[in-house]
mmCIF file of C-alpha atoms in Angstrom:
data_model
loop_
_atom_site.group_PDB
_atom_site.id
_atom_site.type_symbol
_atom_site.label_atom_id
_atom_site.label_comp_id
_atom_site.label_asym_id
_atom_site.label_seq_id
_atom_site.Cartn_x
_atom_site.Cartn_y
_atom_site.Cartn_z
ATOM 1 C CA UNK A 1 -13.031 -28.957 39.947
ATOM 2 C CA UNK A 2 -13.162 -30.958 43.202
ATOM 3 C CA UNK A 3 -10.848 -31.123 46.181
ATOM 4 C CA UNK A 4 -8.935 -34.380 46.770
ATOM 5 C CA UNK A 5 -10.174 -36.772 49.449
ATOM 6 C CA UNK A 6 -8.539 -39.824 51.089
ATOM 7 C CA UNK A 7 -10.549 -42.600 52.780
ATOM 8 C CA UNK A 8 -8.920 -45.705 54.304
ATOM 9 C CA UNK A 9 -10.344 -48.898 52.849
ATOM 10 C CA UNK A 10 -9.792 -51.210 55.879
ATOM 11 C CA UNK A 11 -12.425 -53.982 55.706
ATOM 12 C CA UNK A 12 -15.080 -51.973 53.909
ATOM 13 C CA UNK A 13 -16.514 -53.578 50.782
ATOM 14 C CA UNK A 14 -18.665 -50.608 49.723
ATOM 15 C CA UNK A 15 -17.390 -47.064 49.955
ATOM 16 C CA UNK A 16 -19.580 -44.054 49.198
ATOM 17 C CA UNK A 17 -17.663 -40.872 48.416
ATOM 18 C CA UNK A 18 -19.091 -37.364 48.139
ATOM 19 C CA UNK A 19 -16.713 -34.844 46.585
ATOM 20 C CA UNK A 20 -16.588 -31.212 47.624
ATOM 21 C CA UNK A 21 -16.249 -28.511 44.989
ATOM 22 C CA UNK A 22 -13.003 -26.590 44.976
ATOM 23 C CA UNK A 23 -14.232 -23.186 43.884
ATOM 24 C CA UNK A 24 -10.779 -21.765 43.162
ATOM 25 C CA UNK A 25 -10.461 -24.108 40.206
ATOM 26 C CA UNK A 26 -13.860 -23.189 38.790
ATOM 27 C CA UNK A 27 -13.107 -19.500 38.231
ATOM 28 C CA UNK A 28 -10.327 -18.499 35.843
ATOM 29 C CA UNK A 29 -8.267 -15.705 37.355
ATOM 30 C CA UNK A 30 -6.350 -12.892 35.698
ATOM 31 C CA UNK A 31 -3.344 -11.172 37.248
ATOM 32 C CA UNK A 32 -3.502 -7.399 36.784
ATOM 33 C CA UNK A 33 -1.280 -4.613 38.022
ATOM 34 C CA UNK A 34 -2.949 -4.293 41.413
ATOM 35 C CA UNK A 35 -3.860 -7.880 42.270
ATOM 36 C CA UNK A 36 -5.844 -10.926 41.126
ATOM 37 C CA UNK A 37 -9.427 -10.919 39.827
ATOM 38 C CA UNK A 38 -11.855 -13.489 38.541
ATOM 39 C CA UNK A 39 -12.050 -13.225 34.769
ATOM 40 C CA UNK A 40 -15.841 -12.803 34.945
ATOM 41 C CA UNK A 41 -15.368 -9.730 37.176
ATOM 42 C CA UNK A 42 -12.674 -8.103 35.035
ATOM 43 C CA UNK A 43 -13.899 -4.890 33.409
ATOM 44 C CA UNK A 44 -10.776 -4.068 31.348
ATOM 45 C CA UNK A 45 -9.823 -5.796 28.116
ATOM 46 C CA UNK A 46 -6.913 -8.186 28.659
ATOM 47 C CA UNK A 47 -5.334 -10.664 26.241
ATOM 48 C CA UNK A 48 -2.824 -13.306 27.265
ATOM 49 C CA UNK A 49 -0.373 -15.472 25.363
ATOM 50 C CA UNK A 50 2.015 -18.135 26.619
ATOM 51 C CA UNK A 51 5.741 -18.094 25.948
ATOM 52 C CA UNK A 52 5.517 -21.385 24.033
ATOM 53 C CA UNK A 53 3.509 -19.602 21.322
ATOM 54 C CA UNK A 54 6.174 -16.926 20.951
ATOM 55 C CA UNK A 55 9.121 -19.296 20.519
ATOM 56 C CA UNK A 56 7.438 -20.917 17.507
ATOM 57 C CA UNK A 57 8.338 -17.839 15.446
ATOM 58 C CA UNK A 58 11.991 -17.679 14.263
ATOM 59 C CA UNK A 59 12.706 -14.030 15.028
ATOM 60 C CA UNK A 60 15.168 -12.056 17.131
ATOM 61 C CA UNK A 61 12.621 -10.008 19.072
ATOM 62 C CA UNK A 62 9.524 -10.633 21.157
ATOM 63 C CA UNK A 63 7.615 -7.756 19.569
ATOM 64 C CA UNK A 64 7.809 -9.276 16.068
ATOM 65 C CA UNK A 65 6.805 -12.672 17.475
ATOM 66 C CA UNK A 66 3.554 -11.095 18.722
ATOM 67 C CA UNK A 67 2.479 -10.222 15.183
ATOM 68 C CA UNK A 68 -0.991 -11.626 14.477
ATOM 69 C CA UNK A 69 -1.277 -13.213 17.932
ATOM 70 C CA UNK A 70 -3.504 -10.719 19.776
ATOM 71 C CA UNK A 71 -6.731 -9.114 18.574
ATOM 72 C CA UNK A 72 -6.666 -5.338 18.517
ATOM 73 C CA UNK A 73 -2.869 -5.107 18.474
ATOM 74 C CA UNK A 74 -1.082 -4.100 15.282
ATOM 75 C CA UNK A 75 2.573 -5.117 14.924
ATOM 76 C CA UNK A 76 4.420 -3.648 11.938
ATOM 77 C CA UNK A 77 8.130 -4.415 11.358
ATOM 78 C CA UNK A 78 10.100 -1.239 10.696
ATOM 79 C CA UNK A 79 12.190 -2.969 8.031
ATOM 80 C CA UNK A 80 13.577 -6.326 6.982
ATOM 81 C CA UNK A 81 16.894 -5.453 8.564
ATOM 82 C CA UNK A 82 18.165 -8.220 10.887
ATOM 83 C CA UNK A 83 17.375 -7.421 14.519
ATOM 84 C CA UNK A 84 15.043 -4.551 13.634
ATOM 85 C CA UNK A 85 12.314 -3.682 16.113
ATOM 86 C CA UNK A 86 8.628 -3.371 15.271
ATOM 87 C CA UNK A 87 6.065 -0.612 15.693
ATOM 88 C CA UNK A 88 3.256 -1.679 18.046
ATOM 89 C CA UNK A 89 -0.125 0.021 18.166
ATOM 90 C CA UNK A 90 -2.859 -1.177 20.508
ATOM 91 C CA UNK A 91 -6.313 -0.239 19.222
ATOM 92 C CA UNK A 92 -4.874 2.403 16.919
ATOM 93 C CA UNK A 93 -3.091 5.652 17.709
ATOM 94 C CA UNK A 94 -4.217 6.898 21.111
ATOM 95 C CA UNK A 95 -1.958 9.889 21.775
ATOM 96 C CA UNK A 96 0.064 12.490 19.911
ATOM 97 C CA UNK A 97 3.796 12.086 19.304
ATOM 98 C CA UNK A 98 4.799 8.639 20.615
ATOM 99 C CA UNK A 99 1.853 6.222 20.536
ATOM 100 C CA UNK A 100 3.848 3.169 21.639
ATOM 101 C CA UNK A 101 2.598 1.051 24.556
ATOM 102 C CA UNK A 102 4.335 0.762 27.904
ATOM 103 C CA UNK A 103 6.398 -2.387 28.413
ATOM 104 C CA UNK A 104 6.569 -3.903 31.896
ATOM 105 C CA UNK A 105 9.124 -6.725 32.178
ATOM 106 C CA UNK A 106 9.168 -8.414 35.596
ATOM 107 C CA UNK A 107 7.828 -5.203 37.130
ATOM 108 C CA UNK A 108 10.287 -2.864 35.352
ATOM 109 C CA UNK A 109 9.007 -0.048 33.124
ATOM 110 C CA UNK A 110 10.812 -0.096 29.760
ATOM 111 C CA UNK A 111 10.571 1.758 26.464
ATOM 112 C CA UNK A 112 11.556 -1.216 24.279
ATOM 113 C CA UNK A 113 12.088 -4.968 24.500
ATOM 114 C CA UNK A 114 14.595 -5.521 21.686
ATOM 115 C CA UNK A 115 17.047 -6.913 24.239
ATOM 116 C CA UNK A 116 14.668 -9.639 25.396
ATOM 117 C CA UNK A 117 15.297 -13.223 24.352
ATOM 118 C CA UNK A 118 11.959 -14.826 23.283
ATOM 119 C CA UNK A 119 13.006 -18.133 24.881
ATOM 120 C CA UNK A 120 13.052 -16.482 28.330
ATOM 121 C CA UNK A 121 9.409 -15.383 28.184
ATOM 122 C CA UNK A 122 6.913 -17.244 30.377
ATOM 123 C CA UNK A 123 3.808 -15.248 29.453
ATOM 124 C CA UNK A 124 2.629 -11.961 27.925
ATOM 125 C CA UNK A 125 -0.450 -10.021 29.019
ATOM 126 C CA UNK A 126 -1.734 -7.052 27.051
ATOM 127 C CA UNK A 127 -3.948 -4.407 28.706
ATOM 128 C CA UNK A 128 -5.780 -2.822 25.799
ATOM 129 C CA UNK A 129 -8.087 -0.104 27.096
ATOM 130 C CA UNK A 130 -8.056 3.086 29.145
ATOM 131 C CA UNK A 131 -8.458 1.234 32.441
ATOM 132 C CA UNK A 132 -4.695 0.550 32.248
ATOM 133 C CA UNK A 133 -4.124 4.182 33.253
ATOM 134 C CA UNK A 134 -5.695 3.424 36.656
ATOM 135 C CA UNK A 135 -2.789 1.059 37.290
ATOM 136 C CA UNK A 136 0.146 2.617 35.458
ATOM 137 C CA UNK A 137 -0.878 6.262 35.113
ATOM 138 C CA UNK A 138 -0.608 8.286 31.912
ATOM 139 C CA UNK A 139 2.228 6.057 30.637
ATOM 140 C CA UNK A 140 -0.363 3.342 30.084
ATOM 141 C CA UNK A 141 -2.534 5.519 27.829
ATOM 142 C CA UNK A 142 -1.490 3.563 24.723
ATOM 143 C CA UNK A 143 -1.905 0.188 26.393
ATOM 144 C CA UNK A 144 0.456 -1.918 28.469
ATOM 145 C CA UNK A 145 2.345 -5.086 27.557
ATOM 146 C CA UNK A 146 3.256 -7.056 30.688
ATOM 147 C CA UNK A 147 5.965 -9.681 30.218
ATOM 148 C CA UNK A 148 6.890 -12.277 32.816
ATOM 149 C CA UNK A 149 10.127 -14.215 32.384
ATOM 150 C CA UNK A 150 10.702 -17.813 33.434
ATOM 151 C CA UNK A 151 11.576 -18.698 37.026
ATOM 152 C CA UNK A 152 12.344 -21.831 39.012
ATOM 153 C CA UNK A 153 10.132 -23.398 41.677
ATOM 154 C CA UNK A 154 10.770 -24.535 45.254
ATOM 155 C CA UNK A 155 11.768 -28.118 46.044
ATOM 156 C CA UNK A 156 12.324 -29.145 42.450
ATOM 157 C CA UNK A 157 15.229 -30.897 40.795
ATOM 158 C CA UNK A 158 17.413 -29.115 38.283
ATOM 159 C CA UNK A 159 15.937 -29.303 34.782
ATOM 160 C CA UNK A 160 18.260 -28.660 31.853
ATOM 161 C CA UNK A 161 16.807 -27.603 28.511
ATOM 162 C CA UNK A 162 18.540 -27.101 25.183
ATOM 163 C CA UNK A 163 16.859 -25.928 22.005
ATOM 164 C CA UNK A 164 18.075 -24.712 18.641
ATOM 165 C CA UNK A 165 16.988 -24.076 15.100
ATOM 166 C CA UNK A 166 18.744 -23.299 11.841
ATOM 167 C CA UNK A 167 17.072 -21.933 8.735
ATOM 168 C CA UNK A 168 17.456 -19.642 5.774
ATOM 169 C CA UNK A 169 15.747 -16.576 4.351
ATOM 170 C CA UNK A 170 15.535 -15.335 0.797
ATOM 171 C CA UNK A 171 13.825 -12.710 -1.301
ATOM 172 C CA UNK A 172 10.315 -13.792 -2.269
ATOM 173 C CA UNK A 173 9.941 -11.645 -5.377
ATOM 174 C CA UNK A 174 12.180 -9.216 -7.253
ATOM 175 C CA UNK A 175 10.956 -5.916 -8.673
ATOM 176 C CA UNK A 176 10.534 -6.109 -12.458
ATOM 177 C CA UNK A 177 13.008 -3.591 -13.950
ATOM 178 C CA UNK A 178 14.264 -2.904 -17.488
ATOM 179 C CA UNK A 179 17.395 -4.716 -18.612
ATOM 180 C CA UNK A 180 20.447 -3.014 -20.159
ATOM 181 C CA UNK A 181 19.133 -3.206 -23.740
ATOM 182 C CA UNK A 182 15.789 -1.674 -22.749
ATOM 183 C CA UNK A 183 17.510 0.943 -20.576
ATOM 184 C CA UNK A 184 19.782 2.051 -23.444
ATOM 185 C CA UNK A 185 16.829 2.176 -25.872
ATOM 186 C CA UNK A 186 14.809 4.367 -23.501
ATOM 187 C CA UNK A 187 17.819 6.610 -22.849
ATOM 188 C CA UNK A 188 18.194 7.153 -26.603
ATOM 189 C CA UNK A 189 14.505 8.032 -26.895
ATOM 190 C CA UNK A 190 14.834 10.611 -24.109
ATOM 191 C CA UNK A 191 17.919 12.123 -25.760
ATOM 192 C CA UNK A 192 16.174 12.250 -29.138
ATOM 193 C CA UNK A 193 13.149 14.000 -27.647
ATOM 194 C CA UNK A 194 15.408 16.560 -25.999
ATOM 195 C CA UNK A 195 17.384 17.133 -29.188
ATOM 196 C CA UNK A 196 20.747 16.025 -27.811
ATOM 197 C CA UNK A 197 23.240 13.420 -28.946
ATOM 198 C CA UNK A 198 22.380 9.754 -28.458
ATOM 199 C CA UNK A 199 24.257 8.241 -25.494
ATOM 200 C CA UNK A 200 24.234 4.720 -26.967
ATOM 201 C CA UNK A 201 25.117 3.954 -30.592
ATOM 202 C CA UNK A 202 23.771 0.373 -30.476
ATOM 203 C CA UNK A 203 21.618 -0.620 -27.454
ATOM 204 C CA UNK A 204 21.404 -4.246 -28.606
ATOM 205 C CA UNK A 205 25.044 -4.928 -27.705
ATOM 206 C CA UNK A 206 24.282 -4.726 -23.971
ATOM 207 C CA UNK A 207 21.812 -7.613 -23.778
ATOM 208 C CA UNK A 208 20.527 -8.272 -20.270
ATOM 209 C CA UNK A 209 23.353 -6.319 -18.633
ATOM 210 C CA UNK A 210 23.744 -6.182 -14.845
ATOM 211 C CA UNK A 211 20.886 -7.307 -12.610
ATOM 212 C CA UNK A 212 21.685 -5.231 -9.538
ATOM 213 C CA UNK A 213 19.118 -7.101 -7.454
ATOM 214 C CA UNK A 214 21.001 -10.317 -8.091
ATOM 215 C CA UNK A 215 24.206 -8.539 -7.101
ATOM 216 C CA UNK A 216 23.013 -7.388 -3.662
ATOM 217 C CA UNK A 217 20.545 -10.047 -2.505
ATOM 218 C CA UNK A 218 21.517 -13.429 -1.074
ATOM 219 C CA UNK A 219 20.076 -16.485 0.630
ATOM 220 C CA UNK A 220 20.793 -15.704 4.270
ATOM 221 C CA UNK A 221 21.138 -18.143 7.190
ATOM 222 C CA UNK A 222 19.513 -17.689 10.594
ATOM 223 C CA UNK A 223 20.401 -19.684 13.722
ATOM 224 C CA UNK A 224 19.484 -19.760 17.383
ATOM 225 C CA UNK A 225 20.842 -21.747 20.354
ATOM 226 C CA UNK A 226 19.397 -21.749 23.878
ATOM 227 C CA UNK A 227 20.616 -23.515 27.039
ATOM 228 C CA UNK A 228 18.881 -23.123 30.391
ATOM 229 C CA UNK A 229 18.621 -24.726 33.818
ATOM 230 C CA UNK A 230 15.952 -24.145 36.437
ATOM 231 C CA UNK A 231 14.923 -25.642 39.757
ATOM 232 C CA UNK A 232 14.993 -24.911 43.448
ATOM 233 C CA UNK A 233 15.524 -26.076 47.016
ATOM 234 C CA UNK A 234 13.657 -25.276 50.220
ATOM 235 C CA UNK A 235 15.406 -21.919 50.495
ATOM 236 C CA UNK A 236 15.862 -20.716 46.913
ATOM 237 C CA UNK A 237 14.690 -20.908 43.302
ATOM 238 C CA UNK A 238 16.778 -20.308 40.212
ATOM 239 C CA UNK A 239 16.519 -19.995 36.448
ATOM 240 C CA UNK A 240 19.709 -19.421 34.456
ATOM 241 C CA UNK A 241 19.703 -19.245 30.667
ATOM 242 C CA UNK A 242 22.165 -18.418 27.922
ATOM 243 C CA UNK A 243 21.296 -17.639 24.314
ATOM 244 C CA UNK A 244 23.106 -17.023 21.045
ATOM 245 C CA UNK A 245 21.174 -15.661 18.076
ATOM 246 C CA UNK A 246 22.690 -14.857 14.666
ATOM 247 C CA UNK A 247 20.881 -13.613 11.586
ATOM 248 C CA UNK A 248 22.422 -12.541 8.312
ATOM 249 C CA UNK A 249 20.364 -10.219 6.126
ATOM 250 C CA UNK A 250 19.153 -11.000 2.631
ATOM 251 C CA UNK A 251 21.247 -7.979 1.602
ATOM 252 C CA UNK A 252 24.881 -8.995 1.394
ATOM 253 C CA UNK A 253 27.004 -7.610 4.200
ATOM 254 C CA UNK A 254 24.146 -7.055 6.667
ATOM 255 C CA UNK A 255 24.375 -9.044 9.889
ATOM 256 C CA UNK A 256 23.011 -9.186 13.435
ATOM 257 C CA UNK A 257 24.065 -11.296 16.405
ATOM 258 C CA UNK A 258 23.158 -11.228 20.080
ATOM 259 C CA UNK A 259 24.577 -12.978 23.136
ATOM 260 C CA UNK A 260 22.368 -12.903 26.242
ATOM 261 C CA UNK A 261 22.588 -14.270 29.770
ATOM 262 C CA UNK A 262 19.660 -14.197 32.199
ATOM 263 C CA UNK A 263 19.741 -15.041 35.922
ATOM 264 C CA UNK A 264 16.416 -15.079 37.793
ATOM 265 C CA UNK A 265 16.931 -16.154 41.421
ATOM 266 C CA UNK A 266 14.932 -15.833 44.646
ATOM 267 C CA UNK A 267 16.211 -16.517 48.170
ATOM 268 C CA UNK A 268 13.867 -17.281 51.071
ATOM 269 C CA UNK A 269 15.789 -16.109 54.141
ATOM 270 C CA UNK A 270 12.962 -16.220 56.690
ATOM 271 C CA UNK A 271 9.234 -16.775 56.657
ATOM 272 C CA UNK A 272 8.907 -12.999 56.445
ATOM 273 C CA UNK A 273 11.981 -12.168 54.368
ATOM 274 C CA UNK A 274 12.630 -12.896 50.705
ATOM 275 C CA UNK A 275 15.089 -11.294 48.290
ATOM 276 C CA UNK A 276 15.607 -11.917 44.603
ATOM 277 C CA UNK A 277 16.923 -10.572 41.332
ATOM 278 C CA UNK A 278 16.055 -10.673 37.645
ATOM 279 C CA UNK A 279 19.179 -9.781 35.690
ATOM 280 C CA UNK A 280 19.765 -9.882 31.941
ATOM 281 C CA UNK A 281 23.141 -9.168 30.302
ATOM 282 C CA UNK A 282 23.187 -8.570 26.543
ATOM 283 C CA UNK A 283 25.935 -8.151 23.952
ATOM 284 C CA UNK A 284 24.765 -7.011 20.510
ATOM 285 C CA UNK A 285 26.695 -6.634 17.240
ATOM 286 C CA UNK A 286 25.180 -5.528 13.942
ATOM 287 C CA UNK A 287 26.024 -4.369 10.429
ATOM 288 C CA UNK A 288 23.421 -2.278 8.594
ATOM 289 C CA UNK A 289 23.329 -1.998 4.802
ATOM 290 C CA UNK A 290 21.826 1.496 4.428
ATOM 291 C CA UNK A 291 20.284 2.725 1.127
ATOM 292 C CA UNK A 292 21.650 -0.209 -0.863
ATOM 293 C CA UNK A 293 18.231 -1.422 -2.029
ATOM 294 C CA UNK A 294 17.086 2.019 -3.208
ATOM 295 C CA UNK A 295 20.278 2.462 -5.223
ATOM 296 C CA UNK A 296 20.013 -1.040 -6.717
ATOM 297 C CA UNK A 297 16.642 -0.066 -8.219
ATOM 298 C CA UNK A 298 18.160 3.077 -9.818
ATOM 299 C CA UNK A 299 21.627 1.887 -10.836
ATOM 300 C CA UNK A 300 22.625 1.813 -14.525
ATOM 301 C CA UNK A 301 22.275 -1.805 -15.816
ATOM 302 C CA UNK A 302 24.681 -1.146 -18.708
ATOM 303 C CA UNK A 303 27.553 -0.855 -16.213
ATOM 304 C CA UNK A 304 29.165 -4.027 -14.848
ATOM 305 C CA UNK A 305 29.444 -4.487 -11.093
ATOM 306 C CA UNK A 306 33.212 -4.958 -11.603
ATOM 307 C CA UNK A 307 35.377 -4.557 -14.680
ATOM 308 C CA UNK A 308 37.858 -7.146 -15.977
ATOM 309 C CA UNK A 309 40.550 -5.764 -13.646
ATOM 310 C CA UNK A 310 38.302 -6.269 -10.628
ATOM 311 C CA UNK A 311 37.580 -2.578 -10.105
ATOM 312 C CA UNK A 312 34.050 -1.456 -9.295
ATOM 313 C CA UNK A 313 32.074 -0.138 -12.252
ATOM 314 C CA UNK A 314 31.232 3.567 -12.286
ATOM 315 C CA UNK A 315 27.437 3.792 -12.146
ATOM 316 C CA UNK A 316 27.401 7.575 -11.676
ATOM 317 C CA UNK A 317 28.171 8.417 -15.333
ATOM 318 C CA UNK A 318 24.505 8.581 -16.351
ATOM 319 C CA UNK A 319 22.857 8.558 -12.900
ATOM 320 C CA UNK A 320 23.785 10.026 -9.530
ATOM 321 C CA UNK A 321 23.760 6.606 -7.874
ATOM 322 C CA UNK A 322 26.641 4.805 -6.219
ATOM 323 C CA UNK A 323 27.620 1.296 -7.231
ATOM 324 C CA UNK A 324 25.557 -0.863 -4.824
ATOM 325 C CA UNK A 325 28.198 -3.595 -4.615
ATOM 326 C CA UNK A 326 30.835 -0.977 -3.757
ATOM 327 C CA UNK A 327 28.506 0.334 -1.042
ATOM 328 C CA UNK A 328 28.414 -3.121 0.485
ATOM 329 C CA UNK A 329 32.183 -3.549 0.198
ATOM 330 C CA UNK A 330 33.042 -0.263 1.899
ATOM 331 C CA UNK A 331 30.126 -0.150 4.317
ATOM 332 C CA UNK A 332 31.203 0.984 7.788
ATOM 333 C CA UNK A 333 27.676 1.322 9.175
ATOM 334 C CA UNK A 334 28.216 -1.155 11.971
ATOM 335 C CA UNK A 335 28.123 -1.055 15.720
ATOM 336 C CA UNK A 336 28.087 -3.026 18.929
ATOM 337 C CA UNK A 337 26.929 -2.455 22.452
ATOM 338 C CA UNK A 338 26.462 -3.957 25.880
ATOM 339 C CA UNK A 339 23.301 -3.684 27.940
ATOM 340 C CA UNK A 340 22.275 -4.750 31.420
ATOM 341 C CA UNK A 341 18.611 -4.828 32.457
ATOM 342 C CA UNK A 342 17.469 -6.043 35.852
ATOM 343 C CA UNK A 343 16.096 -5.375 39.291
ATOM 344 C CA UNK A 344 16.773 -6.466 42.867
#
């Protein structure tokens, strides 16, 4: 809280020093859309979180990493599908139709941040009340999430960083369903009540039958690798990072992987001229296992997943449900795409 002071010792044996307060260090400042204010003078509600807090969460997206981090902001994952985005609501639903907040990444207005690598985030600020509309207009009516990505600094040596993690995910708890013996017994009771022929002559021969949850769920690996370098000279700053993220789903056959490259550079041409760019290039590939879980809960447990010849069992004899393992085998619900996000 005091400014530095240098006094030559020379031949002095006693030196009395009076420090001067450095007021800039005594008042925490907050960066908002239109400038810098002291926190004590800030009328709007703003929450801030550092990038280091986000990277502690093993997830593909920044929005899911924000879950439980900021008061007044509700983050709800859409599904357990690998790479799935989350629904964000700041202080509840504020408008009709789309109540999602506005995302501002390095000054760019965006509708989603699924492309963003959590390791590239320097800080996140959340504007939570109506005062955000004074800065960003009606688009900020549901709140604003301002994200700043990492950059280099002038006159600094190149700093290389590498980080990675590997883990696994699995189903916490299965739904308690009837086994094949119980299913056949209940089916006979229904048929008897309706006055039709019994579908099963001896339910006890089926035993436990097929556990369709065991057939579709798996222990799934997740891995992430990040390499970056940042620094700067007298005339430029740079931050270059590459990331590979891969997550298999707990449903067999589901998969998500993302390659991303980010280049944040600034060039100081003159004392009055500076140019720069924040560019992110993303390649995404995913396989979605649609409706498999719902069908696994309804599939006939008296039917085997595959018969002795290796053919898929016909689960539609007594229920209009496809064989879940066949769904996984013949699933063509996959896609890939390239995306470039940046400014100059």
